[in-house]
mmCIF file of C-alpha atoms and ligand atoms in Angstrom:
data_model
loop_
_atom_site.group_PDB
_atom_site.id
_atom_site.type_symbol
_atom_site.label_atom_id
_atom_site.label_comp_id
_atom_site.label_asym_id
_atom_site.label_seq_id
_atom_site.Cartn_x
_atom_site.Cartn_y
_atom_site.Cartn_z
ATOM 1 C CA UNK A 4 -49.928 20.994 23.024
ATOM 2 C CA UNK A 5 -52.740 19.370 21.516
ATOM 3 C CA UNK A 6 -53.726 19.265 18.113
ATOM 4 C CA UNK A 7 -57.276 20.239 16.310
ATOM 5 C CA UNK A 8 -58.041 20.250 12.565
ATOM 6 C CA UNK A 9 -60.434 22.683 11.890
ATOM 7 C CA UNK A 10 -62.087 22.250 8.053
ATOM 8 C CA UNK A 11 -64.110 25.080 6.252
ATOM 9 C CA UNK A 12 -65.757 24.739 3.154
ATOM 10 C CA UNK A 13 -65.392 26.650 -0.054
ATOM 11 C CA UNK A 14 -68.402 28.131 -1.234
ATOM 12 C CA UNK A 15 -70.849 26.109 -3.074
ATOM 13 C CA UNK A 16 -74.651 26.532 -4.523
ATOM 14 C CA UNK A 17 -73.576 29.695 -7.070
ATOM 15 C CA UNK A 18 -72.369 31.756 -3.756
ATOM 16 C CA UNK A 19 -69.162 33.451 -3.890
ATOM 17 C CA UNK A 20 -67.837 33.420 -0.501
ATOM 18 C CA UNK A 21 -68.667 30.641 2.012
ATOM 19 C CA UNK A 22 -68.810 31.855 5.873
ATOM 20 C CA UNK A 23 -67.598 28.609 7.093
ATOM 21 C CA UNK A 24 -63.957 29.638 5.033
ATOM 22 C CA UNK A 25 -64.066 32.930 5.869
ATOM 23 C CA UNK A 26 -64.459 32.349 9.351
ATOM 24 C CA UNK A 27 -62.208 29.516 10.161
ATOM 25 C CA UNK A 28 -59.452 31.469 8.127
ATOM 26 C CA UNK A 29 -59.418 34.034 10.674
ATOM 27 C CA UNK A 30 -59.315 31.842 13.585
ATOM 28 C CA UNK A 31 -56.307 32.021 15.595
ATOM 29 C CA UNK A 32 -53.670 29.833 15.566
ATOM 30 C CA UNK A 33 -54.217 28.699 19.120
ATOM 31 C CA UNK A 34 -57.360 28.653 21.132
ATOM 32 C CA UNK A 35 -56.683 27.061 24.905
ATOM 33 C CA UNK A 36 -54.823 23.829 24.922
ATOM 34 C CA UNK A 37 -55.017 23.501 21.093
ATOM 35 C CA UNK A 38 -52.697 24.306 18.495
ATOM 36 C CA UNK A 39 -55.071 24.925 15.169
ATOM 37 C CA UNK A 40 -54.148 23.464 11.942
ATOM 38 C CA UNK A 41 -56.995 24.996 9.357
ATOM 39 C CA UNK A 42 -57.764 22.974 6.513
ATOM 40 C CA UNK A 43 -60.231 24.196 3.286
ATOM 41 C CA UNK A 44 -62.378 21.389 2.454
ATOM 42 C CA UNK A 45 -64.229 21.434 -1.282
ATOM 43 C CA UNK A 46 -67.993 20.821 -1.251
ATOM 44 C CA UNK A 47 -67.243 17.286 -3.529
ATOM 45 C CA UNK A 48 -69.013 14.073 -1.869
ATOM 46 C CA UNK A 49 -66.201 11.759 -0.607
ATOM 47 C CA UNK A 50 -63.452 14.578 -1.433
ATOM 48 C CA UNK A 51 -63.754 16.437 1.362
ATOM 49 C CA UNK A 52 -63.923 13.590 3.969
ATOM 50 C CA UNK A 53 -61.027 12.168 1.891
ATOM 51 C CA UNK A 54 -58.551 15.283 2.639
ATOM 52 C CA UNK A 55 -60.033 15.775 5.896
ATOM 53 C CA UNK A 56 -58.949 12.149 6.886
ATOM 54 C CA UNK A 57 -55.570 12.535 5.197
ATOM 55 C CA UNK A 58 -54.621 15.549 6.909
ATOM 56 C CA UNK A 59 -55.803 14.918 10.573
ATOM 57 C CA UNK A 60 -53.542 11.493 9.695
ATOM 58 C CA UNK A 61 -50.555 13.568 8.389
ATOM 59 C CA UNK A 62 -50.740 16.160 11.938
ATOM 60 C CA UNK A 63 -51.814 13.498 13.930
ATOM 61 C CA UNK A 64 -54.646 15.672 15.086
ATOM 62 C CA UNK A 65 -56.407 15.034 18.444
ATOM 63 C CA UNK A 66 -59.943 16.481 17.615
ATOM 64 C CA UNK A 67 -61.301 17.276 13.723
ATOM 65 C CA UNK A 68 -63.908 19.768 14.154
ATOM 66 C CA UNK A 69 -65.271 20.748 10.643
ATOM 67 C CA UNK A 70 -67.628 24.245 10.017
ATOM 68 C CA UNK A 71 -70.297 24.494 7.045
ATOM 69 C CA UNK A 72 -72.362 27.266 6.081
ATOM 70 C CA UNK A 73 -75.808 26.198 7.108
ATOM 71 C CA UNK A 74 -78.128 29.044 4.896
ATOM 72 C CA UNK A 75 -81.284 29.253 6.624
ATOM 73 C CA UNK A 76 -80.586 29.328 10.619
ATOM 74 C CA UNK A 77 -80.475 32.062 12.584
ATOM 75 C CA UNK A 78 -78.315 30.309 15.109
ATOM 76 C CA UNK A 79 -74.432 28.602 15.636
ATOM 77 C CA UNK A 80 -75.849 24.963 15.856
ATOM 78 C CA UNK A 81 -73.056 22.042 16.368
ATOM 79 C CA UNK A 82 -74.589 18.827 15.391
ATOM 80 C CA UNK A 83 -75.221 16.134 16.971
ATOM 81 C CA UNK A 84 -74.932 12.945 14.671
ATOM 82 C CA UNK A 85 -74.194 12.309 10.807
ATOM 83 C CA UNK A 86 -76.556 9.814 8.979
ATOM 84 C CA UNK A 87 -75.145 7.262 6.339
ATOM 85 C CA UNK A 88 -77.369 8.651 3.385
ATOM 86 C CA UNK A 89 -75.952 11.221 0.769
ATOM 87 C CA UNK A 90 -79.494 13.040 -0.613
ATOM 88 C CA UNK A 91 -78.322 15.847 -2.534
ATOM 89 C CA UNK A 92 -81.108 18.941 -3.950
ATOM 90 C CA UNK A 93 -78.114 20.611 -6.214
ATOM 91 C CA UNK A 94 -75.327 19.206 -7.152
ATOM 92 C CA UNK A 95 -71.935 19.533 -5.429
ATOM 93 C CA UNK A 96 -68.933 21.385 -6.997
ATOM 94 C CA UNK A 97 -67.706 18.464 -9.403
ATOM 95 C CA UNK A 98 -71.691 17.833 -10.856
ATOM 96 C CA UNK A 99 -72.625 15.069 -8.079
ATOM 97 C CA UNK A 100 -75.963 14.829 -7.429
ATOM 98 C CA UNK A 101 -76.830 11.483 -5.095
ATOM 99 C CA UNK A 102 -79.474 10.204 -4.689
ATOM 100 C CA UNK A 103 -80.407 8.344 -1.664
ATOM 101 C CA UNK A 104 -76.777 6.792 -1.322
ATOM 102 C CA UNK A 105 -75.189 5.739 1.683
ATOM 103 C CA UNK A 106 -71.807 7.289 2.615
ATOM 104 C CA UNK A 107 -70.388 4.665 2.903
ATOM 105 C CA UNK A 108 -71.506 1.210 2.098
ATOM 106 C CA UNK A 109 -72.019 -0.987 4.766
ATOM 107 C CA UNK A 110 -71.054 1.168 7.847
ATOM 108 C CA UNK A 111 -73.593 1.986 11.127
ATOM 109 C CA UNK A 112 -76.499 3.921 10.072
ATOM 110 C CA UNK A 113 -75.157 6.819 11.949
ATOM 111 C CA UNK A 114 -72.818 8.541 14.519
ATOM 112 C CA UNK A 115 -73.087 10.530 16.928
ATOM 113 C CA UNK A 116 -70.592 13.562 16.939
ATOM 114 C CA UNK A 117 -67.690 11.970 19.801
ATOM 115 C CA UNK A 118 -66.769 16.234 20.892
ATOM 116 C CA UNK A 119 -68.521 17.593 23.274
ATOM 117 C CA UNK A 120 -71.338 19.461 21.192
ATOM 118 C CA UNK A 121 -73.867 20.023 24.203
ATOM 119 C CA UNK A 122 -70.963 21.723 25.734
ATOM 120 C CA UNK A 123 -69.756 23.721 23.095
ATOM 121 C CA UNK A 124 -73.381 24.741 22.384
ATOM 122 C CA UNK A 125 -73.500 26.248 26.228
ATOM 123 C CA UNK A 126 -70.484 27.368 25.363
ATOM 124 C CA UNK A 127 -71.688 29.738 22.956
ATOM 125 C CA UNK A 128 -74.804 30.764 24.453
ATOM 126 C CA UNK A 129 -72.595 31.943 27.671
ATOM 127 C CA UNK A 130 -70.753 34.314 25.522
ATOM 128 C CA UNK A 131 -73.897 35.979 24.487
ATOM 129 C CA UNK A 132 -74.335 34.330 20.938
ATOM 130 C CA UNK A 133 -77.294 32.340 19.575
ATOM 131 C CA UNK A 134 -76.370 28.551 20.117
ATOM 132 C CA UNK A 135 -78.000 25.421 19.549
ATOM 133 C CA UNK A 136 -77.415 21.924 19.383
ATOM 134 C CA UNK A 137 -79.280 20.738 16.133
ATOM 135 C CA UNK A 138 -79.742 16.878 15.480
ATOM 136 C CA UNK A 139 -79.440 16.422 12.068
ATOM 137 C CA UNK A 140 -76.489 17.397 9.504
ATOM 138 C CA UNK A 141 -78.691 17.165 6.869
ATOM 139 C CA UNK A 142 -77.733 14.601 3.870
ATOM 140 C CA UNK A 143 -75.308 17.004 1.646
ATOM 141 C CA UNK A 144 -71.599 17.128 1.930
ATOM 142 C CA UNK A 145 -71.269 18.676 5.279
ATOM 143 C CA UNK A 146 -72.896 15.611 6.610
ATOM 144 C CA UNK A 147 -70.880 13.359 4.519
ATOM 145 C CA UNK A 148 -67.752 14.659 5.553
ATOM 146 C CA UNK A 149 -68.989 14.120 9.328
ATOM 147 C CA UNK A 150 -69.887 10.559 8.783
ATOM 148 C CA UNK A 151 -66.761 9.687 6.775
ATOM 149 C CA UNK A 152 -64.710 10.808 9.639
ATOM 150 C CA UNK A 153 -66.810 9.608 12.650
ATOM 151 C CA UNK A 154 -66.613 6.345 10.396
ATOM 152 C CA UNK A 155 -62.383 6.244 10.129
ATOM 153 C CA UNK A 156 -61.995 7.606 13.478
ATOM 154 C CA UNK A 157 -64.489 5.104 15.123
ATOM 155 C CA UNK A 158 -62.902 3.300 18.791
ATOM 156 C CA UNK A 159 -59.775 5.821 18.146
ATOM 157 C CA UNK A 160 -59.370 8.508 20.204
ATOM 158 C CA UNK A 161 -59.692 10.950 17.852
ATOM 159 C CA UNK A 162 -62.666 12.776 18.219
ATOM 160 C CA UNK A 163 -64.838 14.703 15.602
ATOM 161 C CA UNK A 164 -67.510 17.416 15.694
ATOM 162 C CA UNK A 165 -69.574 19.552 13.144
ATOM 163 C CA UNK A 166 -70.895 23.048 13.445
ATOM 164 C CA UNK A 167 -73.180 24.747 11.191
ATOM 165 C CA UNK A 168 -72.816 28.644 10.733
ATOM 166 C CA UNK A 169 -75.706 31.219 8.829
ATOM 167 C CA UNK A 170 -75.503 33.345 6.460
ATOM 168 C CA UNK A 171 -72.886 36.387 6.695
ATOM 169 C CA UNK A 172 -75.151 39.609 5.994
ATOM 170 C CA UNK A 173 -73.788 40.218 2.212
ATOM 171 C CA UNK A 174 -75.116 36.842 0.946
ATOM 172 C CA UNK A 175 -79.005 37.620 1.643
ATOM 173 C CA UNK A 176 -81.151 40.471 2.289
ATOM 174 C CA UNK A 177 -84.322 37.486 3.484
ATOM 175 C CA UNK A 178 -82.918 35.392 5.291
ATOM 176 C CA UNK A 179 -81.291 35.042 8.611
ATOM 177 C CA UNK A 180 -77.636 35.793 8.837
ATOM 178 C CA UNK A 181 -74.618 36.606 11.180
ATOM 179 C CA UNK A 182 -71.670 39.171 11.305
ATOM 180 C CA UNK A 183 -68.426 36.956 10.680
ATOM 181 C CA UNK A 184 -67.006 38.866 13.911
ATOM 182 C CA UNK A 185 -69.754 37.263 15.790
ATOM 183 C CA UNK A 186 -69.148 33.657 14.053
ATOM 184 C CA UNK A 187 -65.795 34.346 14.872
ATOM 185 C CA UNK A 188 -66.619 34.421 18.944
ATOM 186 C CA UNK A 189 -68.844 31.808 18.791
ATOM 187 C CA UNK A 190 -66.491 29.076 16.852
ATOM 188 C CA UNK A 191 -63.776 30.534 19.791
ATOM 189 C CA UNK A 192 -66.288 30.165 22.445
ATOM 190 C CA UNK A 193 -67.086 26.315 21.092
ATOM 191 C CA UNK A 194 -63.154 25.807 20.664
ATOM 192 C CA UNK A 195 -62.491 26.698 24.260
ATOM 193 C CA UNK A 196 -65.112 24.316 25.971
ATOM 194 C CA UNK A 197 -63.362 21.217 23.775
ATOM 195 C CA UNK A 198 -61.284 19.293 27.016
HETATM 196 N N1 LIG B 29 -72.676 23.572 3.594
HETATM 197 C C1 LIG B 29 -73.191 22.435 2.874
HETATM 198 C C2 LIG B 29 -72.008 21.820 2.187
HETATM 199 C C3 LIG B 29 -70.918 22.835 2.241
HETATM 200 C C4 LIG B 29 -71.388 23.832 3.233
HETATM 201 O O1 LIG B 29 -70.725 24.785 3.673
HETATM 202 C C5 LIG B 29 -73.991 21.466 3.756
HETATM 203 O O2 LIG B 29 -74.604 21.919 4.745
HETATM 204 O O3 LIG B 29 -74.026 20.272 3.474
#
Protein backbone atom coordinates (compact mmCIF):
# COMPACT_ATOMS: atom_id res chain seq x y z
CA UNK A 1 0.00 0.00 0.00
CA UNK A 2 1.13 3.35 -0.58
CA UNK A 3 2.05 5.85 1.75
CA UNK A 4 0.73 9.70 2.23
CA UNK A 5 1.73 12.17 4.97
CA UNK A 6 -0.94 14.31 5.61
CA UNK A 7 0.23 17.64 7.89
CA UNK A 8 -2.31 19.96 9.76
CA UNK A 9 -1.47 22.92 11.48
CA UNK A 10 -2.03 23.94 15.05
CA UNK A 11 -3.85 26.97 15.45
CA UNK A 12 -2.15 30.20 15.11
CA UNK A 13 -3.16 34.16 14.96
CA UNK A 14 -4.85 34.11 18.81
CA UNK A 15 -7.44 31.24 17.47
CA UNK A 16 -7.98 28.33 19.58
CA UNK A 17 -8.67 25.55 17.33
CA UNK A 18 -7.25 25.37 13.78
CA UNK A 19 -9.65 23.50 11.10
CA UNK A 20 -6.78 22.21 9.20
CA UNK A 21 -5.96 19.92 12.76
CA UNK A 22 -9.22 19.26 13.44
CA UNK A 23 -9.96 17.99 10.21
CA UNK A 24 -7.02 15.95 9.23
CA UNK A 25 -7.30 14.32 12.81
CA UNK A 26 -10.43 12.79 11.85
CA UNK A 27 -9.39 11.53 8.58
CA UNK A 28 -9.33 7.93 8.22
CA UNK A 29 -6.58 5.89 8.35
CA UNK A 30 -6.89 4.78 4.76
CA UNK A 31 -8.43 6.55 1.86
CA UNK A 32 -8.05 4.32 -1.62
CA UNK A 33 -4.60 3.04 -2.27
CA UNK A 34 -3.11 5.09 0.62
CA UNK A 35 -2.30 4.23 4.00
CA UNK A 36 -2.46 7.83 6.03
CA UNK A 37 0.19 8.73 8.39
CA UNK A 38 -1.17 12.29 10.02
CA UNK A 39 1.35 14.54 11.16
CA UNK A 40 0.59 18.11 13.33
CA UNK A 41 2.76 20.68 11.96
CA UNK A 42 3.40 24.08 14.28
CA UNK A 43 2.84 27.41 12.50
CA UNK A 44 6.98 28.23 13.14
CA UNK A 45 8.80 29.32 9.72
CA UNK A 46 11.29 26.52 8.82
CA UNK A 47 9.83 24.22 11.79
CA UNK A 48 7.16 22.94 10.19
CA UNK A 49 8.81 22.14 6.79
CA UNK A 50 11.62 20.77 9.02
CA UNK A 51 9.30 17.92 10.72
CA UNK A 52 7.35 17.59 7.69
CA UNK A 53 10.60 16.56 5.77
CA UNK A 54 11.80 14.39 8.65
CA UNK A 55 8.81 12.42 8.92
CA UNK A 56 7.83 11.75 5.20
CA UNK A 57 11.85 10.58 5.35
CA UNK A 58 11.29 8.38 8.48
CA UNK A 59 7.75 6.56 6.63
CA UNK A 60 9.17 6.82 3.45
CA UNK A 61 6.00 8.50 2.31
CA UNK A 62 4.96 8.48 -1.39
CA UNK A 63 2.89 11.80 -1.50
CA UNK A 64 3.06 14.77 1.47
CA UNK A 65 -0.08 16.56 1.15
CA UNK A 66 -0.21 19.33 3.88
CA UNK A 67 -3.83 21.30 4.95
CA UNK A 68 -3.86 25.03 6.41
CA UNK A 69 -6.64 26.99 7.56
CA UNK A 70 -7.03 29.61 4.91
CA UNK A 71 -9.53 32.38 7.00
CA UNK A 72 -11.21 34.28 4.44
CA UNK A 73 -12.39 31.74 1.50
CA UNK A 74 -15.46 30.40 1.11
CA UNK A 75 -14.08 27.50 -0.84
CA UNK A 76 -11.58 24.05 -0.45
CA UNK A 77 -8.80 25.57 -2.75
CA UNK A 78 -5.53 23.21 -3.30
CA UNK A 79 -2.77 25.36 -4.49
CA UNK A 80 -1.06 25.44 -7.17
CA UNK A 81 2.65 26.64 -6.55
CA UNK A 82 4.70 27.93 -3.39
CA UNK A 83 6.85 31.13 -3.90
CA UNK A 84 10.42 31.45 -2.29
CA UNK A 85 9.50 34.65 -0.17
CA UNK A 86 8.46 34.40 3.61
CA UNK A 87 6.25 37.95 4.11
CA UNK A 88 4.70 37.55 7.33
CA UNK A 89 1.57 40.32 8.70
CA UNK A 90 1.69 38.62 12.44
CA UNK A 91 4.08 36.80 13.71
CA UNK A 92 4.21 32.99 13.79
CA UNK A 93 3.94 30.93 17.04
CA UNK A 94 7.72 31.33 18.24
CA UNK A 95 7.59 35.57 17.57
CA UNK A 96 8.89 35.34 13.77
CA UNK A 97 7.91 37.96 11.81
CA UNK A 98 9.90 37.95 8.14
CA UNK A 99 10.14 40.20 6.22
CA UNK A 100 10.54 39.76 2.60
CA UNK A 101 12.88 36.60 3.09
CA UNK A 102 13.31 33.89 0.83
CA UNK A 103 12.60 30.33 2.08
CA UNK A 104 15.28 29.24 1.28
CA UNK A 105 18.32 30.97 0.02
CA UNK A 106 19.26 30.37 -3.29
CA UNK A 107 16.60 27.82 -4.49
CA UNK A 108 14.04 28.37 -7.82
CA UNK A 109 11.80 31.19 -7.28
CA UNK A 110 8.97 28.81 -7.04
CA UNK A 111 7.27 25.35 -7.47
CA UNK A 112 4.61 24.21 -8.68
CA UNK A 113 2.62 21.71 -6.41
CA UNK A 114 3.96 17.98 -8.27
CA UNK A 115 0.04 16.19 -6.97
CA UNK A 116 -2.48 16.43 -9.02
CA UNK A 117 -4.30 19.68 -7.65
CA UNK A 118 -6.53 20.37 -10.86
CA UNK A 119 -7.71 16.92 -10.23
CA UNK A 120 -8.28 16.92 -6.75
CA UNK A 121 -10.03 20.31 -7.17
CA UNK A 122 -12.68 18.40 -9.70
CA UNK A 123 -12.51 16.07 -7.32
CA UNK A 124 -14.20 18.02 -4.83
CA UNK A 125 -16.53 19.90 -6.85
CA UNK A 126 -18.00 16.31 -8.08
CA UNK A 127 -18.88 15.48 -4.60
CA UNK A 128 -20.96 18.54 -4.29
CA UNK A 129 -18.44 20.80 -2.28
CA UNK A 130 -17.07 24.25 -3.19
CA UNK A 131 -13.58 23.59 -4.89
CA UNK A 132 -11.06 25.62 -6.41
CA UNK A 133 -7.69 25.57 -7.53
CA UNK A 134 -6.11 28.88 -6.14
CA UNK A 135 -2.56 30.01 -7.43
CA UNK A 136 -0.94 31.44 -4.74
CA UNK A 137 -0.11 30.00 -1.07
CA UNK A 138 0.32 33.21 0.10
CA UNK A 139 3.89 34.09 1.83
CA UNK A 140 3.17 32.79 5.62
CA UNK A 141 4.05 29.42 6.91
CA UNK A 142 1.66 27.35 4.98
CA UNK A 143 3.50 28.46 1.95
CA UNK A 144 6.80 27.95 3.48
CA UNK A 145 6.21 24.59 4.44
CA UNK A 146 5.09 23.91 0.65
CA UNK A 147 8.20 25.34 -0.78
CA UNK A 148 10.56 23.68 1.72
CA UNK A 149 9.21 20.40 0.68
CA UNK A 150 8.69 20.91 -3.11
CA UNK A 151 12.41 22.17 -2.60
CA UNK A 152 13.83 18.63 -0.75
CA UNK A 153 11.62 16.54 -2.73
CA UNK A 154 12.60 18.19 -6.13
CA UNK A 155 13.48 15.24 -9.25
CA UNK A 156 12.34 12.55 -6.41
CA UNK A 157 9.37 10.92 -6.78
CA UNK A 158 7.86 12.07 -3.95
CA UNK A 159 5.23 14.28 -4.65
CA UNK A 160 3.72 17.22 -2.56
CA UNK A 161 0.47 19.21 -2.53
CA UNK A 162 -1.22 22.00 -0.37
CA UNK A 163 -4.84 22.63 0.36
CA UNK A 164 -6.29 25.52 2.01
CA UNK A 165 -9.54 25.00 4.19
CA UNK A 166 -12.07 28.15 5.69
CA UNK A 167 -13.14 28.88 8.61
CA UNK A 168 -15.18 26.16 10.75
CA UNK A 169 -18.51 28.12 11.80
CA UNK A 170 -17.41 28.69 15.67
CA UNK A 171 -14.36 30.82 14.73
CA UNK A 172 -16.42 33.79 12.96
CA UNK A 173 -19.82 35.03 12.80
CA UNK A 174 -18.46 37.54 9.30
CA UNK A 175 -16.77 35.68 7.49
CA UNK A 176 -17.07 32.70 5.29
CA UNK A 177 -16.74 29.33 6.87
CA UNK A 178 -17.36 25.49 6.51
CA UNK A 179 -18.84 22.59 8.67
CA UNK A 180 -15.70 20.31 9.52
CA UNK A 181 -18.06 17.31 8.27
CA UNK A 182 -18.04 18.97 4.97
CA UNK A 183 -14.05 19.67 5.08
CA UNK A 184 -13.96 16.28 6.04
CA UNK A 185 -15.61 15.03 2.44
CA UNK A 186 -13.86 17.33 0.56
CA UNK A 187 -10.08 16.51 1.91
CA UNK A 188 -11.56 12.57 1.21
CA UNK A 189 -12.84 13.52 -2.10
CA UNK A 190 -9.17 15.28 -2.96
CA UNK A 191 -7.42 12.12 -1.27
CA UNK A 192 -9.21 9.72 -3.55
CA UNK A 193 -8.40 11.44 -6.99
CA UNK A 194 -4.38 11.30 -5.84
CA UNK A 195 -3.11 8.15 -8.47
N1 LIG B 1 -2.60 28.86 7.88
C1 LIG B 1 -1.49 29.77 7.78
C2 LIG B 1 -0.36 29.14 8.55
C3 LIG B 1 -0.97 28.06 9.37
C4 LIG B 1 -2.33 27.88 8.80
O1 LIG B 1 -3.14 26.99 9.11
C5 LIG B 1 -1.14 30.15 6.33
O2 LIG B 1 -2.05 30.16 5.48
O3 LIG B 1 0.01 30.45 6.04
Amino acid sequence: MKKLLVTGFEPFGGEAINPAWEAVSRLPDQIGAYALTKLRVPTVFGKAGELAIKKAEEICANAVLCIGQAGGRAAVTPELAAINVRDARIPDNAGQQPCDEPVVAGAPDAYFSTLPVRRMTDAIQKAGLPGVLSYSAGAYVCNDLLFMLLHRFADTAVRVAFIHVPYLPEQTETQPSMPLSDILRALTAAISAID
